[in-house]
């Protein structure tokens, strides 16, 4: 049994087909191991600027980009604290566990928060979005591009422009799609586009990033009680100097710069997006071959970075995950209330179609064994 316990000498040798954190390539680990100057030094500022300019290219935006010493949830909380005034309403368009979490963050911060959504497995359609915006006046809308619990990709390209037509600020949680799926921030008019880096960026956890529009910056100045650590204005002020207000994980930012350079100048954006499309497609081909069923209710809703499958074969997913683990691979059970009812395969970051196929072959044998012994 290779990887059940902490491996002090070698680190994990598991092959991760998870929806984050994902496998980090050796070249990135080597970058992260390099020594750095302090976070108030010129070399750091140069590195920070490379990171934010790289993010602008990745997101097709001229908007300023920020780096947070937190995971994505920190920026989700920042959106709520910075952008929602006490006399205004925020709506969370939820299609799964992470949409629900964002709504909870709104409520816990004492904001006038409303949750609207569709049955899990569904997506926010343009018609649904329009219906919600007609119903009430919302100054801020929060939505996931990719809902990692259900494996659904919202039709973000069509939905965001509708939300913008109603004059709302639109925050997009792109945690499990940024750097794997094309997100054209300026074209769509996304005000805050956020993600953590342990997913499609293929970096270790510990950093989150976002773009922020001029409208969102102006709104921030009008909102009271924004706190300190996640105050957009405080972050923006330091960002002008290519720094962060507090000590950031400098080695991680070195890793981010290296990975952005690789994505933009080595693999290339279009090729990277295309590879993720093929990974999603290949997984769905396997699902069909296995007589399994996708959790998303329509093929067009299926994510290309994480696939969620139903338990249509009625097998013990916990056991299946453990048996695959013994072969050196990790996939994951369903998230939260979907545990046992679904399982998920993450195909994001640096995974190749060939590597995915190798894992799926082994998983096929495991499923056959489980069915035989039922
Ligand atoms: C869509 C989505 N949003 C938010 C989060 C929370 O991210 P983090 O754990 O980086 O805070 C996740 C994590 O899986 C996610 O998939």
Coordinates of C-alpha atoms and ligand atoms in Angstrom, one line a residue:
X1 CA 0.0 0.0 0.0
X2 CA 2.1 2.9 -1.2
X3 CA 0.7 6.2 0.1
X4 CA -1.6 5.9 3.1
X5 CA 0.8 7.6 5.5
X6 CA 2.9 10.8 5.5
X7 CA 6.0 10.2 3.5
X8 CA 8.7 12.2 5.4
X9 CA 11.5 11.3 3.1
X10 CA 10.1 11.5 -0.4
X11 CA 6.9 13.4 -0.1
X12 CA 3.8 12.1 -1.8
X13 CA 4.2 9.9 -4.8
X14 CA 0.5 9.6 -5.5
X15 CA -0.8 10.6 -8.9
X16 CA -3.6 13.0 -8.1
X17 CA -6.7 13.1 -10.3
X18 CA -8.4 15.4 -7.8
X19 CA -10.3 18.7 -8.1
X20 CA -7.5 20.4 -6.1
X21 CA -5.0 20.4 -4.7
X22 CA -3.5 18.8 -7.7
X23 CA -0.1 17.4 -8.8
X24 CA 2.6 20.1 -8.8
X25 CA 5.3 19.5 -11.5
X26 CA 8.9 19.1 -10.5
X27 CA 10.0 22.3 -12.4
X28 CA 7.6 24.3 -10.2
X29 CA 8.8 22.7 -7.0
X30 CA 12.3 23.5 -8.0
X31 CA 11.4 27.2 -8.6
X32 CA 9.7 27.3 -5.2
X33 CA 12.8 26.0 -3.5
X34 CA 14.9 28.9 -4.7
X35 CA 16.0 31.6 -2.3
X36 CA 14.3 35.0 -2.3
X37 CA 14.8 38.6 -1.2
X38 CA 12.3 40.2 1.3
X39 CA 8.9 41.4 0.3
X40 CA 9.9 45.1 0.5
X41 CA 12.9 44.6 -1.9
X42 CA 13.2 45.6 -5.6
X43 CA 13.7 42.0 -6.7
X44 CA 10.4 41.0 -5.0
X45 CA 8.5 43.9 -6.6
X46 CA 9.8 42.9 -10.0
X47 CA 8.6 39.4 -9.4
X48 CA 5.2 40.6 -8.1
X49 CA 4.7 42.7 -11.2
X50 CA 5.5 39.7 -13.4
X51 CA 2.8 37.8 -11.6
X52 CA 0.1 40.4 -11.9
X53 CA 0.9 41.2 -15.5
X54 CA 0.9 37.5 -16.3
X55 CA -2.5 37.2 -14.6
X56 CA -3.8 40.1 -16.8
X57 CA -2.8 38.1 -19.9
X58 CA -4.3 34.9 -18.6
X59 CA -7.6 36.7 -17.9
X60 CA -7.6 38.8 -21.1
X61 CA -8.0 42.0 -18.9
X62 CA -6.5 45.4 -18.3
X63 CA -8.0 45.3 -14.9
X64 CA -5.6 45.4 -12.0
X65 CA -4.8 41.9 -10.5
X66 CA -4.3 41.2 -6.9
X67 CA -2.5 38.5 -4.9
X68 CA -3.9 37.3 -1.6
X69 CA -2.2 35.2 1.1
X70 CA -5.3 33.0 1.5
X71 CA -7.2 30.4 -0.4
X72 CA -10.1 31.3 -2.7
X73 CA -12.6 31.6 0.2
X74 CA -10.7 34.6 1.4
X75 CA -11.4 36.5 -1.8
X76 CA -15.0 35.3 -1.7
X77 CA -15.3 36.9 1.7
X78 CA -13.5 40.0 0.4
X79 CA -16.1 40.4 -2.3
X80 CA -18.9 40.4 0.2
X81 CA -17.1 42.7 2.7
X82 CA -15.8 45.2 0.1
X83 CA -18.7 45.5 -2.4
X84 CA -22.0 45.2 -0.6
X85 CA -23.3 48.4 1.1
X86 CA -25.6 48.1 4.1
X87 CA -28.6 49.4 2.2
X88 CA -28.1 47.2 -0.9
X89 CA -28.7 43.5 -1.7
X90 CA -26.4 40.8 -2.9
X91 CA -27.6 37.7 -4.7
X92 CA -25.7 34.4 -4.8
X93 CA -26.6 32.3 -7.8
X94 CA -25.9 28.8 -6.4
X95 CA -25.7 25.5 -8.2
X96 CA -23.9 23.5 -5.6
X97 CA -21.8 23.4 -2.4
X98 CA -19.5 26.3 -3.2
X99 CA -22.4 28.6 -4.2
X100 CA -24.0 27.8 -0.9
X101 CA -20.8 28.5 0.9
X102 CA -20.6 32.0 -0.7
X103 CA -24.2 32.7 0.4
X104 CA -23.3 31.6 4.0
X105 CA -20.3 34.0 3.9
X106 CA -22.8 36.8 2.9
X107 CA -25.1 36.0 5.8
X108 CA -22.3 35.6 8.3
X109 CA -21.0 39.0 7.4
X110 CA -24.4 40.5 8.1
X111 CA -25.1 41.5 4.5
X112 CA -28.6 41.6 2.9
X113 CA -28.0 38.3 1.2
X114 CA -30.3 36.3 -1.1
X115 CA -29.7 32.9 -2.5
X116 CA -31.2 31.8 -5.8
X117 CA -30.4 28.6 -7.6
X118 CA -31.4 25.6 -9.6
X119 CA -31.5 21.9 -8.7
X120 CA -27.9 20.5 -8.3
X121 CA -26.7 19.1 -11.6
X122 CA -28.3 22.1 -13.4
X123 CA -26.7 25.4 -14.5
X124 CA -27.6 29.0 -14.4
X125 CA -29.0 29.7 -17.8
X126 CA -29.4 33.2 -19.3
X127 CA -33.2 33.0 -18.9
X128 CA -32.9 32.1 -15.2
X129 CA -30.4 34.9 -14.6
X130 CA -32.7 37.4 -16.3
X131 CA -35.7 36.2 -14.3
X132 CA -33.8 36.8 -11.0
X133 CA -32.6 40.2 -12.0
X134 CA -36.2 41.2 -13.0
X135 CA -37.5 40.1 -9.5
X136 CA -35.5 42.4 -7.4
X137 CA -32.7 45.0 -7.4
X138 CA -29.3 43.5 -6.7
X139 CA -26.2 45.7 -6.6
X140 CA -23.8 42.6 -6.5
X141 CA -24.2 39.2 -8.0
X142 CA -21.9 36.3 -7.1
X143 CA -21.6 33.2 -9.3
X144 CA -19.3 30.2 -9.8
X145 CA -18.0 29.6 -13.3
X146 CA -17.3 26.0 -12.4
X147 CA -19.1 24.4 -9.5
X148 CA -16.6 21.8 -8.3
X149 CA -19.1 19.7 -6.3
X150 CA -21.5 19.0 -9.1
X151 CA -19.0 19.2 -12.0
X152 CA -21.2 21.8 -13.7
X153 CA -19.8 24.7 -15.8
X154 CA -22.2 27.6 -15.8
X155 CA -22.8 29.3 -19.2
X156 CA -20.8 32.2 -17.9
X157 CA -20.2 33.8 -21.3
X158 CA -23.9 34.2 -21.8
X159 CA -24.9 34.9 -18.2
X160 CA -22.5 37.6 -17.1
X161 CA -23.5 40.1 -19.9
X162 CA -27.1 39.8 -18.8
X163 CA -26.3 40.4 -15.1
X164 CA -24.2 43.5 -16.2
X165 CA -27.2 44.8 -18.2
X166 CA -28.9 45.3 -14.8
X167 CA -26.1 47.4 -13.5
X168 CA -24.8 44.9 -10.9
X169 CA -21.2 44.2 -10.0
X170 CA -20.5 40.6 -11.0
X171 CA -18.1 38.5 -9.0
X172 CA -17.1 35.2 -10.5
X173 CA -15.6 32.4 -8.5
X174 CA -13.4 30.7 -11.1
X175 CA -11.5 28.6 -8.5
X176 CA -11.7 25.4 -10.5
X177 CA -11.5 26.8 -14.0
X178 CA -9.0 29.7 -14.0
X179 CA -5.9 28.7 -16.0
X180 CA -7.8 25.7 -17.5
X181 CA -10.8 27.4 -19.2
X182 CA -10.8 30.6 -21.2
X183 CA -12.2 33.5 -19.1
X184 CA -12.3 36.8 -21.0
X185 CA -12.8 39.2 -18.1
X186 CA -12.9 42.5 -20.1
X187 CA -15.1 41.2 -22.9
X188 CA -17.7 39.8 -20.4
X189 CA -17.3 42.7 -17.9
X190 CA -16.5 40.6 -14.9
X191 CA -15.8 42.9 -11.9
X192 CA -14.0 40.4 -9.7
X193 CA -12.7 37.1 -11.1
X194 CA -11.1 35.0 -8.4
X195 CA -9.4 31.7 -7.9
X196 CA -6.9 29.9 -5.7
X197 CA -3.9 28.4 -7.4
X198 CA -4.0 24.8 -6.2
X199 CA -6.3 23.7 -9.0
X200 CA -5.8 24.5 -12.7
X201 CA -2.6 26.5 -12.1
X202 CA -1.0 23.3 -10.7
X203 CA 0.6 25.2 -7.8
X204 CA 0.7 24.2 -4.1
X205 CA -2.1 25.7 -2.0
X206 CA -1.6 29.0 -0.1
X207 CA -2.3 31.8 -2.7
X208 CA -5.4 33.2 -4.3
X209 CA -5.6 35.8 -7.1
X210 CA -8.2 38.0 -8.6
X211 CA -8.8 40.8 -11.2
X212 CA -10.7 43.8 -10.0
X213 CA -12.6 46.3 -12.2
X214 CA -12.6 50.1 -11.8
X215 CA -16.3 50.0 -10.8
X216 CA -15.5 47.5 -8.1
X217 CA -12.7 49.7 -6.8
X218 CA -15.0 52.7 -6.7
X219 CA -17.7 50.7 -4.9
X220 CA -15.2 49.6 -2.3
X221 CA -14.6 53.2 -1.2
X222 CA -18.3 53.5 -0.5
X223 CA -18.6 50.4 1.8
X224 CA -18.0 50.7 5.5
X225 CA -16.4 48.1 7.8
X226 CA -14.3 46.3 5.3
X227 CA -11.9 45.0 7.9
X228 CA -8.2 45.1 7.3
X229 CA -6.7 41.9 5.9
X230 CA -9.1 41.6 2.9
X231 CA -9.7 45.3 2.3
X232 CA -9.4 45.8 -1.5
X233 CA -8.3 49.4 -1.1
X234 CA -5.4 48.5 1.2
X235 CA -4.3 45.7 -1.2
X236 CA -4.6 48.0 -4.2
X237 CA -2.5 50.7 -2.5
X238 CA 0.3 48.3 -2.0
X239 CA -0.2 46.6 -5.4
X240 CA 0.7 50.0 -7.0
X241 CA 4.2 49.4 -5.5
X242 CA 4.1 45.8 -6.7
X243 CA 3.8 44.6 -3.1
X244 CA 1.3 43.2 -0.7
X245 CA 0.3 44.9 2.6
X246 CA 1.4 42.0 4.7
X247 CA 4.2 39.4 4.3
X248 CA 3.2 37.1 1.4
X249 CA 4.4 33.5 0.7
X250 CA 7.2 34.7 -1.4
X251 CA 8.3 31.2 -2.7
X252 CA 4.7 30.6 -3.8
X253 CA 4.7 33.8 -5.8
X254 CA 8.0 32.7 -7.5
X255 CA 6.1 29.5 -8.4
X256 CA 3.2 31.5 -9.7
X257 CA 5.5 33.5 -11.9
X258 CA 7.2 30.4 -13.3
X259 CA 3.9 28.7 -13.9
X260 CA 2.4 31.8 -15.7
X261 CA 5.5 32.0 -17.8
X262 CA 5.0 28.3 -18.7
X263 CA 1.3 28.7 -19.4
X264 CA 1.7 31.8 -21.5
X265 CA 4.9 31.2 -23.3
X266 CA 5.5 27.5 -23.3
X267 CA 2.2 25.6 -23.5
X268 CA 0.2 28.6 -24.8
X269 CA -3.2 29.6 -23.6
X270 CA -5.3 28.1 -26.5
X271 CA -3.4 24.8 -26.3
X272 CA -3.9 24.7 -22.5
X273 CA -7.7 25.3 -22.8
X274 CA -7.9 22.7 -25.6
X275 CA -6.1 20.1 -23.5
X276 CA -8.6 20.6 -20.7
X277 CA -11.5 20.3 -23.2
X278 CA -10.0 17.0 -24.4
X279 CA -9.6 15.8 -20.8
X280 CA -13.2 16.5 -20.1
X281 CA -14.4 14.9 -23.3
X282 CA -12.2 11.8 -22.8
X283 CA -13.5 11.3 -19.3
X284 CA -17.1 11.5 -20.5
X285 CA -16.3 9.0 -23.3
X286 CA -15.1 6.6 -20.6
X287 CA -18.2 7.3 -18.5
X288 CA -20.4 6.3 -21.4
X289 CA -18.4 3.2 -22.1
X290 CA -18.7 2.1 -18.4
X291 CA -22.5 2.6 -18.4
X292 CA -22.0 5.2 -15.7
X293 CA -24.0 8.5 -15.7
X294 CA -22.8 12.1 -15.5
X295 CA -24.3 14.1 -12.6
X296 CA -24.9 17.2 -14.7
X297 CA -28.3 17.0 -16.2
X298 CA -27.2 18.1 -19.6
X299 CA -24.1 17.3 -21.6
X300 CA -23.6 21.0 -22.3
X301 CA -23.3 21.7 -18.6
X302 CA -20.4 19.2 -18.1
X303 CA -17.2 20.7 -16.8
X304 CA -13.9 20.1 -18.6
X305 CA -11.9 20.4 -15.4
X306 CA -13.8 18.1 -13.0
X307 CA -16.2 15.3 -13.8
X308 CA -18.9 14.2 -11.3
X309 CA -20.5 10.8 -11.9
X310 CA -23.7 9.4 -10.4
X311 CA -23.7 6.0 -8.6
X312 CA -25.7 4.4 -11.4
X313 CA -23.9 1.1 -11.0
X314 CA -24.6 1.1 -7.3
X315 CA -21.1 0.3 -6.1
X316 CA -19.3 1.4 -3.0
X317 CA -17.5 4.5 -4.1
X318 CA -15.5 4.7 -0.8
X319 CA -14.1 1.3 -1.5
X320 CA -13.4 2.2 -5.1
X321 CA -11.4 5.2 -4.1
X322 CA -9.4 3.1 -1.6
X323 CA -8.7 0.4 -4.1
X324 CA -7.4 3.0 -6.6
X325 CA -5.3 4.5 -3.9
X326 CA -3.6 1.2 -3.4
X327 CA -2.6 1.4 -7.1
X328 CA -1.1 4.9 -6.5
X329 CA -3.9 7.1 -7.7
X330 CA -6.2 9.4 -5.9
X331 CA -9.7 10.3 -7.1
X332 CA -12.4 11.6 -4.7
X333 CA -15.8 10.7 -3.4
X334 CA -18.7 13.1 -3.8
X335 CA -18.6 16.5 -2.0
X336 CA -20.6 17.0 1.1
X337 CA -24.1 15.8 0.7
X338 CA -23.2 14.1 -2.6
X339 CA -20.7 11.7 -0.8
X340 CA -21.5 8.1 -1.8
X341 CA -24.0 9.3 -4.3
X342 CA -21.4 10.6 -6.7
X343 CA -17.6 10.4 -7.2
X344 CA -15.3 12.9 -8.9
X345 CA -12.3 12.8 -11.2
X346 CA -10.3 15.9 -11.4
X347 CA -8.6 16.5 -14.7
X348 CA -7.0 19.9 -14.3
X349 CA -3.5 21.4 -14.1
X350 CA -0.8 19.6 -16.0
X351 CA -2.5 16.2 -16.5
X352 CA -2.2 14.8 -20.1
X353 CA -4.8 12.7 -21.9
X354 CA -2.4 9.8 -21.8
X355 CA -2.0 10.0 -18.1
X356 CA -5.8 10.2 -17.7
X357 CA -6.2 7.1 -19.9
X358 CA -3.7 5.1 -17.8
X359 CA -5.7 5.9 -14.7
X360 CA -9.0 5.1 -16.3
X361 CA -7.8 1.7 -17.4
X362 CA -7.0 0.8 -13.8
X363 CA -10.2 2.3 -12.5
X364 CA -12.1 0.2 -15.1
X365 CA -10.6 -3.0 -13.7
X366 CA -11.5 -1.9 -10.1
X367 CA -15.1 -1.2 -11.1
X368 CA -15.4 -4.6 -12.8
X369 CA -14.0 -6.3 -9.6
X370 CA -16.5 -4.4 -7.4
X371 CA -19.4 -5.4 -9.7
X372 CA -18.3 -9.0 -9.7
X373 CA -18.1 -9.2 -6.0
X374 CA -21.4 -7.5 -5.3
Ligands
LIG1 C1 -15.6 26.5 -7.0 C2 -14.9 26.6 -5.7 N1 -15.0 27.7 -5.0 C3 -14.3 27.9 -3.9 C4 -13.5 26.9 -3.3 C5 -12.8 27.1 -2.1 O1 -11.5 27.2 -2.4 P1 -10.3 27.3 -1.3 O2 -10.3 26.0 -0.6 O3 -9.1 27.6 -2.1 O4 -10.7 28.4 -0.4 C6 -13.4 25.7 -4.0 C7 -12.5 24.6 -3.5 O5 -12.6 23.5 -3.9 C8 -14.1 25.6 -5.3 O6 -13.9 24.4 -6.0

